[in-house]
C-alpha positions as a printed Julia matrix, in Angstrom:
73×3 Matrix{Float64}:
 -11.26  -98.62  108.42
  -8.72  -99.87  105.85
  -5.52  -97.57  105.86
  -7.18  -94.33  106.11
  -7.0   -92.53  109.37
 -10.54  -91.13  109.82
 -10.98  -88.84  112.57
 -14.18  -87.93  114.47
 -14.02  -84.2   115.28
 -16.6   -82.56  117.47
 -17.09  -78.99  116.21
 -18.81  -76.56  118.48
 -21.04  -73.72  117.14
 -19.21  -70.53  116.4
 -15.79  -72.24  116.78
 -13.1   -72.1   113.8
 -11.12  -75.12  113.09
  -8.11  -75.4   110.65
  -7.97  -79.1   109.15
  -4.83  -80.53  107.72
  -4.84  -80.71  103.92
  -1.04  -81.66  103.33
  -1.16  -85.0   105.44
   1.94  -84.04  107.41
   0.28  -82.71  110.71
   1.23  -84.7   113.79
  -2.0   -83.61  115.38
  -4.25  -84.56  112.47
  -6.94  -84.02  111.53
  -6.21  -80.54  112.8
  -3.36  -78.4   111.22
  -0.2   -77.97  113.36
   1.51  -75.7   110.91
   3.73  -78.32  109.29
   2.17  -77.19  105.86
   4.54  -74.24  105.88
   7.25  -76.32  104.16
   4.64  -77.06  101.27
   2.39  -74.9    99.08
  -0.69  -76.48  100.69
  -2.9   -74.51  102.99
  -5.14  -75.81  105.72
  -9.05  -75.75  105.25
 -10.19  -73.34  107.86
 -14.03  -73.77  108.61
 -16.36  -71.66  110.96
 -19.19  -73.75  112.47
 -22.58  -72.22  112.6
 -23.81  -75.26  114.72
 -22.77  -78.1   116.94
 -21.7   -80.89  114.67
 -19.71  -84.29  114.72
 -17.66  -84.69  111.54
 -15.8   -87.61  109.95
 -12.57  -86.02  108.96
 -10.47  -87.58  106.08
  -6.84  -88.78  106.99
  -5.98  -90.34  103.66
  -6.18  -87.29  101.46
  -8.18  -89.35   98.97
 -11.55  -87.79   99.49
 -13.22  -85.6    96.9
 -14.78  -83.58   99.74
 -11.66  -82.73  101.78
 -11.24  -82.16  104.7
 -14.46  -84.61  105.07
 -14.17  -88.25  104.67
 -16.2   -89.45  101.71
 -15.16  -93.26  101.92
 -12.66  -93.05   99.01
 -10.26  -94.91  101.26
 -12.38  -98.15  100.77
 -11.72  -98.45   97.11
């Protein structure tokens, strides 16, 4: 998939995930705290159902932290 690092992340009902929004995380697509050197905060999401997500790795998506295919064009 182009230069974008799209991750597939399984999210379990009632779980909370912090997705990297700064692009610096070594454990992307999840936050590892590296954002603390920036003004950018992670996107924290609580899931109400089991779901598999396509997570953006290029930071170009209009729907961060979710992939919208922007890396293709």
